[in-house]
Every structure is written in C-alpha cells, then in structure tokens.
PDB file of C-alpha atoms in Angstrom:
ATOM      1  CA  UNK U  29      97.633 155.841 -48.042  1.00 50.00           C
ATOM      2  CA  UNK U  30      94.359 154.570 -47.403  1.00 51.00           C
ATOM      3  CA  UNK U  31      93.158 152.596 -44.507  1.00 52.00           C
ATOM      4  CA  UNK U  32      92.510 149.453 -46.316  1.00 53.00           C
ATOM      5  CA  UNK U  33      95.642 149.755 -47.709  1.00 55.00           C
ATOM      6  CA  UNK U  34      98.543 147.090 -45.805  1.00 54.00           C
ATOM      7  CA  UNK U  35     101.272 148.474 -43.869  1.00 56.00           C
ATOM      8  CA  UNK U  36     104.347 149.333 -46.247  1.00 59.00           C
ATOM      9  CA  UNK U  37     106.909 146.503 -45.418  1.00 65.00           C
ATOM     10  CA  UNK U  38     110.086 147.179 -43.700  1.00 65.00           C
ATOM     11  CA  UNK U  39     113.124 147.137 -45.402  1.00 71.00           C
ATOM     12  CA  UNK U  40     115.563 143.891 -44.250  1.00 66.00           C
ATOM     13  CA  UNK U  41     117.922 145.708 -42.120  1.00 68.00           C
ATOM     14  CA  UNK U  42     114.995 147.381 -40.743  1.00 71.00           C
ATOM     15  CA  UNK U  43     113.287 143.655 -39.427  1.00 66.00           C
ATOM     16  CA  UNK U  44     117.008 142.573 -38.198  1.00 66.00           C
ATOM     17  CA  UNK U  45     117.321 145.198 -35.733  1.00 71.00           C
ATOM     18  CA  UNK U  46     113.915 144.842 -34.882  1.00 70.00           C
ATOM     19  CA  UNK U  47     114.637 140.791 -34.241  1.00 68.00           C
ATOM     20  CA  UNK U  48     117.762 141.718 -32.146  1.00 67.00           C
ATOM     21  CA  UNK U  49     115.663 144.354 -30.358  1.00 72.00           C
ATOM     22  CA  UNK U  50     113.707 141.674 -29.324  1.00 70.00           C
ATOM     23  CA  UNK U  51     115.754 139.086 -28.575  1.00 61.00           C
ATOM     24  CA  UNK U  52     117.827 141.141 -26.373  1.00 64.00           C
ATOM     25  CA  UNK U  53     114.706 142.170 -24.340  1.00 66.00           C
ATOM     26  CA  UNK U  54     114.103 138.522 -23.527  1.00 59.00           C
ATOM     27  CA  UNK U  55     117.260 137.969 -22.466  1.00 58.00           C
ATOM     28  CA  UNK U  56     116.958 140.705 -20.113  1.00 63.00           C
ATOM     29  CA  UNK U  57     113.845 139.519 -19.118  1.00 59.00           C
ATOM     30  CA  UNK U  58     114.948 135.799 -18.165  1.00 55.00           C
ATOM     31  CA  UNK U  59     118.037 136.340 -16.502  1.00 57.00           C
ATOM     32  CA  UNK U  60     116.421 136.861 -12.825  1.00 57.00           C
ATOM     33  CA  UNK U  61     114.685 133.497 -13.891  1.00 56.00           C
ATOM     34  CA  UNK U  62     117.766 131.670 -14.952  1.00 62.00           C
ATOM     35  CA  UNK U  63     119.864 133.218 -11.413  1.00 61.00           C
ATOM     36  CA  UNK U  64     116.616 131.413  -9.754  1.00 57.00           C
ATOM     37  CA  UNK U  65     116.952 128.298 -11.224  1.00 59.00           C
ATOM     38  CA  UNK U  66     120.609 128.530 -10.659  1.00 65.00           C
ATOM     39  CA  UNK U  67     120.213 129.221  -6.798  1.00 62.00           C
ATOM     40  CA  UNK U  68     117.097 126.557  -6.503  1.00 62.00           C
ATOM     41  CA  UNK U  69     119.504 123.619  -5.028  1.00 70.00           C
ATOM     42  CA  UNK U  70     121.200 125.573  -2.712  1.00 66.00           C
ATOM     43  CA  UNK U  71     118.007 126.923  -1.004  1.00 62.00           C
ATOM     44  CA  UNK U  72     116.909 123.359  -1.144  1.00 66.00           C
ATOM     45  CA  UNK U  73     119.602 122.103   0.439  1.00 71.00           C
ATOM     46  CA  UNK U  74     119.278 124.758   2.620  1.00 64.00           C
ATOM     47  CA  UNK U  75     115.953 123.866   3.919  1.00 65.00           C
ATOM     48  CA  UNK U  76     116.662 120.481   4.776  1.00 64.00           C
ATOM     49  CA  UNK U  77     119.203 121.560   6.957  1.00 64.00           C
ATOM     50  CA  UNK U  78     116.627 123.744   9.059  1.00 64.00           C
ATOM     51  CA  UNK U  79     114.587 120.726   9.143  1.00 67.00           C
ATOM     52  CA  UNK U  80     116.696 118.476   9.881  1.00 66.00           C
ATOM     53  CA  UNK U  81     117.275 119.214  13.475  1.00 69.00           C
ATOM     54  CA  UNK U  82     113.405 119.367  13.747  1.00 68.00           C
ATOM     55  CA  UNK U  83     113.845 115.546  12.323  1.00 70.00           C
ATOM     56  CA  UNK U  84     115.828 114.649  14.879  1.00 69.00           C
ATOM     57  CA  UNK U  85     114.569 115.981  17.584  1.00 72.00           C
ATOM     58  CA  UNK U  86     111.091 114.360  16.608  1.00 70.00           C
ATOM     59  CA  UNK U  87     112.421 110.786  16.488  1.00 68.00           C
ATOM     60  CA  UNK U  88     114.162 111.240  19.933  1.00 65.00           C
ATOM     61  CA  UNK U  89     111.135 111.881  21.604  1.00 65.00           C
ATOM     62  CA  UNK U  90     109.270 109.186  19.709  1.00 65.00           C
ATOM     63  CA  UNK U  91     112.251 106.625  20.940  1.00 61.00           C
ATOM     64  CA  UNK U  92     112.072 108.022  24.370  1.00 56.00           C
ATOM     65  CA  UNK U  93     108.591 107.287  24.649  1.00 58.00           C
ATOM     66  CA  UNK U  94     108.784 103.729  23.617  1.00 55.00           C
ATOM     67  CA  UNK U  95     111.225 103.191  25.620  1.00 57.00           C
ATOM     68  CA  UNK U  96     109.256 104.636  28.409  1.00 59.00           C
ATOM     69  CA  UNK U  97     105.937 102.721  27.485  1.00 54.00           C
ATOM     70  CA  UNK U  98     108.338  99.624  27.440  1.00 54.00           C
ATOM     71  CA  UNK U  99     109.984 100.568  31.346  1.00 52.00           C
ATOM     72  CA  UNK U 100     106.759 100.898  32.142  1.00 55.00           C
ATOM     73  CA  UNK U 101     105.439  97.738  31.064  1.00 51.00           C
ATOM     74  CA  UNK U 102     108.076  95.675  32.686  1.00 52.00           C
ATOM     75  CA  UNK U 103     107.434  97.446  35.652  1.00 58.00           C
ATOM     76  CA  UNK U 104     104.058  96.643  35.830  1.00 57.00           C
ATOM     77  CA  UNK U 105     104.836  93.110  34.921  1.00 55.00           C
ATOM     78  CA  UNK U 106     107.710  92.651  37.534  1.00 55.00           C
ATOM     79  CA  UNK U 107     104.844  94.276  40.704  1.00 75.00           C
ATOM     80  CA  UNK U 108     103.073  91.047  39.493  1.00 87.00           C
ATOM     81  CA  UNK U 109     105.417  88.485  39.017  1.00 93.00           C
ATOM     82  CA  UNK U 110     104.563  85.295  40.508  1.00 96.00           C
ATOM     83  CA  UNK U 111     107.349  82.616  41.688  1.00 96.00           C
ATOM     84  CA  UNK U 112     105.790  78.778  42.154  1.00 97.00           C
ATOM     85  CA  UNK U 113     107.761  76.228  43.598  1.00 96.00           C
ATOM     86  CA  UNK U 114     107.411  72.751  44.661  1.00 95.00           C
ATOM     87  CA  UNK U 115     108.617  71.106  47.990  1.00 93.00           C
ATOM     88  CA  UNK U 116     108.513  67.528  49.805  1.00 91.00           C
ATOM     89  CA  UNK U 117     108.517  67.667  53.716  1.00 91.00           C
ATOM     90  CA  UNK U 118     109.015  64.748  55.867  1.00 89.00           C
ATOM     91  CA  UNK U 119     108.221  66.916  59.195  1.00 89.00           C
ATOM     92  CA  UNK U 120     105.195  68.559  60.135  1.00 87.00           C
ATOM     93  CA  UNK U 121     104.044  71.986  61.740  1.00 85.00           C
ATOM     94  CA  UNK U 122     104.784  70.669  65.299  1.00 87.00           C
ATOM     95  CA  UNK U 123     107.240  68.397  64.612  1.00 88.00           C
ATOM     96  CA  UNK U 124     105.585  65.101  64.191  1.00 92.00           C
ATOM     97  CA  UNK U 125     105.969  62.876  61.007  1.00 93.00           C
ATOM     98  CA  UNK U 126     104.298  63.931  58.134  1.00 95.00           C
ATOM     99  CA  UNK U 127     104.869  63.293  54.520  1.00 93.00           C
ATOM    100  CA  UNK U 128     103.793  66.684  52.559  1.00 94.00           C
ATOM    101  CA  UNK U 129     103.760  67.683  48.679  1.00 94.00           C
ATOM    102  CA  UNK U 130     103.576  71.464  48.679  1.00 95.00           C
ATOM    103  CA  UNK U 131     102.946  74.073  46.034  1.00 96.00           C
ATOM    104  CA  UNK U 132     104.513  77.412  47.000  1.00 96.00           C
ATOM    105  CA  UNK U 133     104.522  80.915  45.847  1.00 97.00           C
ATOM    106  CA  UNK U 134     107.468  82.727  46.477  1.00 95.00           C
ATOM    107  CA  UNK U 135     106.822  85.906  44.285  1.00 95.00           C
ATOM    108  CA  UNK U 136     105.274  89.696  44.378  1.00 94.00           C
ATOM    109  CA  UNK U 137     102.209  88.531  42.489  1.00 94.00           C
ATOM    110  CA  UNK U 138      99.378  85.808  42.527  1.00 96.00           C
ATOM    111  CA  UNK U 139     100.038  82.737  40.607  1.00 97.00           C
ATOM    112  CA  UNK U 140      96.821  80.911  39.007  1.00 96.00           C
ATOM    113  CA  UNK U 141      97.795  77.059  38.723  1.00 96.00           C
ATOM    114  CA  UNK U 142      96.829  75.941  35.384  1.00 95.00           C
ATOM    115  CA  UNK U 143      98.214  72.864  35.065  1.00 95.00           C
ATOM    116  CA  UNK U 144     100.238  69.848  36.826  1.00 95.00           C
ATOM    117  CA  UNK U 145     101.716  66.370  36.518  1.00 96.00           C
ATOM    118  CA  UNK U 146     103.358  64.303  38.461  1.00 96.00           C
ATOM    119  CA  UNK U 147     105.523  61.590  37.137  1.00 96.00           C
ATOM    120  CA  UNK U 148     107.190  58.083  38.756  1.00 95.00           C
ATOM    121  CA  UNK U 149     109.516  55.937  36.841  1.00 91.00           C
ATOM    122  CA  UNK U 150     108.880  58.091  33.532  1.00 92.00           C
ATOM    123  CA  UNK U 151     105.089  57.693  33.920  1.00 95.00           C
ATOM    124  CA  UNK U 152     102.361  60.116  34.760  1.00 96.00           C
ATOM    125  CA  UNK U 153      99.962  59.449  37.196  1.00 95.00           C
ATOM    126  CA  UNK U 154      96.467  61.020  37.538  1.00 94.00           C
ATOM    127  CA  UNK U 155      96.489  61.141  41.103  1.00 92.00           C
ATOM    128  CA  UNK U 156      97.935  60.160  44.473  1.00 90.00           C
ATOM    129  CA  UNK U 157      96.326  56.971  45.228  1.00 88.00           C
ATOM    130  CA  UNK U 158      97.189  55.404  41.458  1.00 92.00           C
ATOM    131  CA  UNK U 159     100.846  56.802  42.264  1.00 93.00           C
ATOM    132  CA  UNK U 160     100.491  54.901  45.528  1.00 91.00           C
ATOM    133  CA  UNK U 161      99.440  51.890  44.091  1.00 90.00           C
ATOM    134  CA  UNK U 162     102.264  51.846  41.787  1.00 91.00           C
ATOM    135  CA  UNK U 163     104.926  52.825  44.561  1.00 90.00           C
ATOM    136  CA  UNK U 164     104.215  51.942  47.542  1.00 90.00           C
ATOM    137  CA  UNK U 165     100.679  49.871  48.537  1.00 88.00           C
ATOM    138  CA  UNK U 166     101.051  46.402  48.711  1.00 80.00           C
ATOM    139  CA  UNK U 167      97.750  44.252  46.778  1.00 73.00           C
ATOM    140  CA  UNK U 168      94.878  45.914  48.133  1.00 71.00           C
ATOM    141  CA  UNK U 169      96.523  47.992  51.328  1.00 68.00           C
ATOM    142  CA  UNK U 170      95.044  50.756  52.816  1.00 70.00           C
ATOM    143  CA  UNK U 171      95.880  54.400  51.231  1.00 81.00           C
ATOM    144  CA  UNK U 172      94.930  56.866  53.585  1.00 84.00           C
ATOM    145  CA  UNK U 173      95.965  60.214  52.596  1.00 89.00           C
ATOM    146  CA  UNK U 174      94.456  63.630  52.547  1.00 89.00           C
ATOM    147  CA  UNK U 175      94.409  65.489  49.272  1.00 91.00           C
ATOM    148  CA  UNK U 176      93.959  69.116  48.230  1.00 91.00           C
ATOM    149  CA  UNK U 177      93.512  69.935  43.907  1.00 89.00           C
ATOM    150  CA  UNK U 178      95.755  72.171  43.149  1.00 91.00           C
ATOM    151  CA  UNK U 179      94.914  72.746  39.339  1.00 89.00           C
ATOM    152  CA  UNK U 180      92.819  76.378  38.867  1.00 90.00           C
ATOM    153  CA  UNK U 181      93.766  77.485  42.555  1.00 94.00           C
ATOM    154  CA  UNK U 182      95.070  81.358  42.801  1.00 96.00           C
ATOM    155  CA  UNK U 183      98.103  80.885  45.327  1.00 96.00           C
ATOM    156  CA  UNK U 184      98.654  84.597  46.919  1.00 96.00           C
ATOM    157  CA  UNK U 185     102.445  86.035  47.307  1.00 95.00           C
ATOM    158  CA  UNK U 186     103.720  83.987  50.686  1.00 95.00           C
ATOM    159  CA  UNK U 187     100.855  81.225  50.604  1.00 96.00           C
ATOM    160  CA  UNK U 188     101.419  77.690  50.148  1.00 95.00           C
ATOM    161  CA  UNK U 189      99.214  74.555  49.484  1.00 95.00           C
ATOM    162  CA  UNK U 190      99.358  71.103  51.049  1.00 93.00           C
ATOM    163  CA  UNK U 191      98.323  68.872  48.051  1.00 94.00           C
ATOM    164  CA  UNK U 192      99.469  65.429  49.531  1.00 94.00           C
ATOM    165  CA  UNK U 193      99.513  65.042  53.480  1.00 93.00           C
ATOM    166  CA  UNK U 194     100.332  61.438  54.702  1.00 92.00           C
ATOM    167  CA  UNK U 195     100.908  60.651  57.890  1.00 92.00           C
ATOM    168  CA  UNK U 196     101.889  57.000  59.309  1.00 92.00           C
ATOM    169  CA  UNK U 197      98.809  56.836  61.366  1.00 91.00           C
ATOM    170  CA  UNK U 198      96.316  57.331  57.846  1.00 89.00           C
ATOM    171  CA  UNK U 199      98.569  55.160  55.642  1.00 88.00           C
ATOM    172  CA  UNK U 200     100.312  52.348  57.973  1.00 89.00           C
ATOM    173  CA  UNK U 201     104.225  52.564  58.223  1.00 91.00           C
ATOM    174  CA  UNK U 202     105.132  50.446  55.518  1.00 90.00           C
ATOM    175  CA  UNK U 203     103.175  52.716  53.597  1.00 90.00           C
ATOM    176  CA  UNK U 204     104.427  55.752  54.594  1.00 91.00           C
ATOM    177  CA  UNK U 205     107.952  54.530  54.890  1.00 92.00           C
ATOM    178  CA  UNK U 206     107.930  53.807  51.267  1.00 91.00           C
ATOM    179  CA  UNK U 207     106.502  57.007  49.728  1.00 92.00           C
ATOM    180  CA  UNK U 208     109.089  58.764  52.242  1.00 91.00           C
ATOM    181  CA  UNK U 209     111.997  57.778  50.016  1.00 90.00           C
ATOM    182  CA  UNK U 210     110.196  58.211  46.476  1.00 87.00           C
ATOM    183  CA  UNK U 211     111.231  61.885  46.933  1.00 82.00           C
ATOM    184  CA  UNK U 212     114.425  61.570  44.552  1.00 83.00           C
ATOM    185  CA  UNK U 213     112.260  59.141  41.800  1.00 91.00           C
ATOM    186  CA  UNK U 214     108.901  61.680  41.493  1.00 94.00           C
ATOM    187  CA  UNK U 215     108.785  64.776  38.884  1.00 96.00           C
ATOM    188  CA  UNK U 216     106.595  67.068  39.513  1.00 96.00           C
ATOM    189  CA  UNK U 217     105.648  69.401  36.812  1.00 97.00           C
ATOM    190  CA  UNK U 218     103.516  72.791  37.557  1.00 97.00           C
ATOM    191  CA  UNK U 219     102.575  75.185  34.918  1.00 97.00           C
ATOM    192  CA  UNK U 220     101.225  78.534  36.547  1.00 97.00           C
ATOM    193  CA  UNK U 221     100.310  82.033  35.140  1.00 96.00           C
ATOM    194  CA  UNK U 222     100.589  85.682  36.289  1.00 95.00           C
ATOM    195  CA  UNK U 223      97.569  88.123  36.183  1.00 93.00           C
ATOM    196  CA  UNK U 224      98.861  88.943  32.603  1.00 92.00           C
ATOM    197  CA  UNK U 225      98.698  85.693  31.424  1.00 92.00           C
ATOM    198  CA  UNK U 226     102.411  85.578  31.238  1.00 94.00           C
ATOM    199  CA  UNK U 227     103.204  81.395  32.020  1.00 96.00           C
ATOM    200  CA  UNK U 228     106.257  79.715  33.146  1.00 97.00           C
ATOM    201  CA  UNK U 229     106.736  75.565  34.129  1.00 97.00           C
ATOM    202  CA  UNK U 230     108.441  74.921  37.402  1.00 97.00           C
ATOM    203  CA  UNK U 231     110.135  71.350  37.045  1.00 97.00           C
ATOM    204  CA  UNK U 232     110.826  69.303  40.162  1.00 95.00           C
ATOM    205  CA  UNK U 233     113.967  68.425  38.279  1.00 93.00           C
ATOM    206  CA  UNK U 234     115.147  72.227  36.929  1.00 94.00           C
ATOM    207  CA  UNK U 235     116.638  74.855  38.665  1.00 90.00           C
ATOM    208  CA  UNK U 236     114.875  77.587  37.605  1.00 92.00           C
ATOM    209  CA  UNK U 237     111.232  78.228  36.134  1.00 95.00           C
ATOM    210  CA  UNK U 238     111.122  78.169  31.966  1.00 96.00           C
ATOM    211  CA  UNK U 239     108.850  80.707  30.690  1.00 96.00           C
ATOM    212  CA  UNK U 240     106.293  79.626  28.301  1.00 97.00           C
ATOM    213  CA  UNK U 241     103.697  80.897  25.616  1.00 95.00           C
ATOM    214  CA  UNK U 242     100.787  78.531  27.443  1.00 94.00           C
ATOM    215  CA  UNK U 243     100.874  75.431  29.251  1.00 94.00           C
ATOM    216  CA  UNK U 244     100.749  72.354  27.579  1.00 93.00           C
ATOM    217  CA  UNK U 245      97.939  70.604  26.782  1.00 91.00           C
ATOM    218  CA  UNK U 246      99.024  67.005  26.572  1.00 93.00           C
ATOM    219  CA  UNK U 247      99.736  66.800  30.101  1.00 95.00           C
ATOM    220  CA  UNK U 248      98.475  63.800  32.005  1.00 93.00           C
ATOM    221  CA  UNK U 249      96.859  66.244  34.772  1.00 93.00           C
ATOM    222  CA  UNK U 250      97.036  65.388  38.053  1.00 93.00           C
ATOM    223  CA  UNK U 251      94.106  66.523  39.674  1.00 80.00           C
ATOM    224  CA  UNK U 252      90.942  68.395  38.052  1.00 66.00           C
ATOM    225  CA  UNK U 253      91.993  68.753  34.288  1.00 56.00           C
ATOM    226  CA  UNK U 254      91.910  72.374  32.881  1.00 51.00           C
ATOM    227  CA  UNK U 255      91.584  73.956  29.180  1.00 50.00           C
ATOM    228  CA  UNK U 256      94.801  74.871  27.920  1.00 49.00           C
ATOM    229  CA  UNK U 257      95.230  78.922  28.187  1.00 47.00           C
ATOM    230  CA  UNK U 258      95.091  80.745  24.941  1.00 47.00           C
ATOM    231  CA  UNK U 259      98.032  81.021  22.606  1.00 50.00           C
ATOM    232  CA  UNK U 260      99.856  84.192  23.510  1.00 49.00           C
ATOM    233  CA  UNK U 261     102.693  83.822  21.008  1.00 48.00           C
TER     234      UNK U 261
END
C-alpha cells in the first residue's frame, strides 16, 4: 500500500473495543477528580472551623477596645465634671445682715456660665434693679445693691460668685426686708458647660441638674447676653 493511499478501515468490533478502551481510560482518569469534588465540602467546612476561633478572638479584642476607649472617655469626662449650684444667704461673712445671690461650683472641674435667668411671679427680669422695682422699691426708692455678671465667667472647683449683695445700709430696710422674703417666689435658672462642652441647667426649683445638648437661646438673660453654644446633638 502506498503512502497516499488511506488507512484500511477497522472492522466494527474492532472500533467498539477501541471506544470501550477509551472510555474506560477516562473513567480511570476522573475518578481522583470526582473523590475531590466529593471531599470539597468537608474541607470547606473544615476551614471555617480553623477560622473561626481566629473570628472570635478578633471581635473580642475589637469589643474590648471600645469598651476601653469608652471607660476611658468617661473617665476623662468625670476628672472634669463641673457641679453649679445656686444659693440665697441672709447672713454675711462676719455675721452681719446681708442679702446674697450666689453661684457655686461644687464639682472636680471648671464650669463656664453660659447662660442665666432669673424669674419673679412667672416673669423674667433682665437684671436686679428691674426685679427690684417690680418686688420690692416703692415709686422711685433708692436701690442700692452691688452686682457681679455672672454670664461667660469660668467658676473653678470650690469657688463661688456673689452676683447680688444687698445690705440694709445700701438699700434702706424696707427695701431689704422685702427682697429678704422673695427667696421662695424667685427662679433662678443657670445653664453652665464643662471643658468638653458637655451642658447641664441647674433650676432654683429642681433637685438635681438636667443635662442638655446647649443652652437655650430664648432665655431672657440676666446679665451680659451670650451666643447660644453650638449644637452638640
């Protein structure tokens, strides 16, 4: 037979066990592959179990750190924490007879006053001598009172500032006999910040301070108006 003559075609049985030949080979071939892909989810699942732990572990330490940033933070907030009250005394240093409106600060931290009204009868008075006019003075009488502004003072831990003195001598004893018993009818409202701009409102008439996201603006101030602080909500 030549070279340019085909191959000589095998007979049928011939090409049937050559198909099975082959087919059997690929069989042989693909069963590691198939025992693979039969074994694939359990090593999966298998991995995720060795992770897991790692998992775990990670978010723990992420928690504990929050919650150390967060211990942290209130612990720098509490070293500052200011504690503003207001008080009325009748008595002075030494004794004598003085009428005083005080603004105290009984905290760990400095307290910035940023804001203040005083009310009488439900209404808000500017200042001590319109309150005294309303209260107490009789047509044109003499007011005689010594007065400290209060609003945008920084009151240290332990200090304390006279913002009304009156004394019978300055104001005459009707006067002063009259503004001693307005003490249950006045409200006095003060609205002071830490050093973090954290705010609270002591209320004459509350028992404890409210904490607040600023101080109000609509106020009627009593003493040197100030601009709201910022809106830390």
């Amino acid at each position: 037979m030549s070279a340019s003559e085909p191959p000589a075609e095998l007979p049928p049985d011939a090409q049937l066990a050559q198909l099975r030949e082959r087919l059997a080979k690929l069989e042989s071939n693909s069963g590691g592959l198939t025992r693979l892909l039969r074994y694939l989810p359990v090593l999966a699942i298998g991995n995720l179990l060795l992770a897991a732990p790692a998992m775990l572990i990670s978010a723990a330490v992420a928690y504990f750190a929050f919650e150390q940033a967060e211990a942290t933070k209130k612990m720098q907030i509490g070293s500052v924490w200011p504690n503003v009250a207001y008080d009325f005394s009748n008595i002075g240093d030494a004794g004598e007879r003085e009428i005083s409106m005080l603004v105290t600060n009984r905290g760990v931290g400095p307290a910035r006053i940023a804001a203040m009204q005083v009310s009488y009868g439900g209404k808000a008075y500017p200042d001590i001598r319109s309150l005294m006019k309303a209260c107490c003075v009789d047509g044109n009488g003499n007011i005689g009172v010594i007065v400290q502004n209060v609003n945008g003072e920084v009151i240290a831990p332990g200090d304390e500032i006279d913002f009304v003195q009156l004394t019978p001598a300055l104001s005459g004893e009707r006067t002063y006999e009259r503004f001693g018993k307005l003490r249950a009818d006045l409200r006095v409202r003060i609205c002071y910040c830490s050093v973090f701009e954290d705010c609270w409102i002591e209320d004459s008439r509350a028992s404890a301070a409210r904490p607040v996201a600023q101080c109000p603006a609509d106020w009627t101030q009593f003493g040197t108006p100030l601009e709201p602080t910022p809106d830390r909500s």
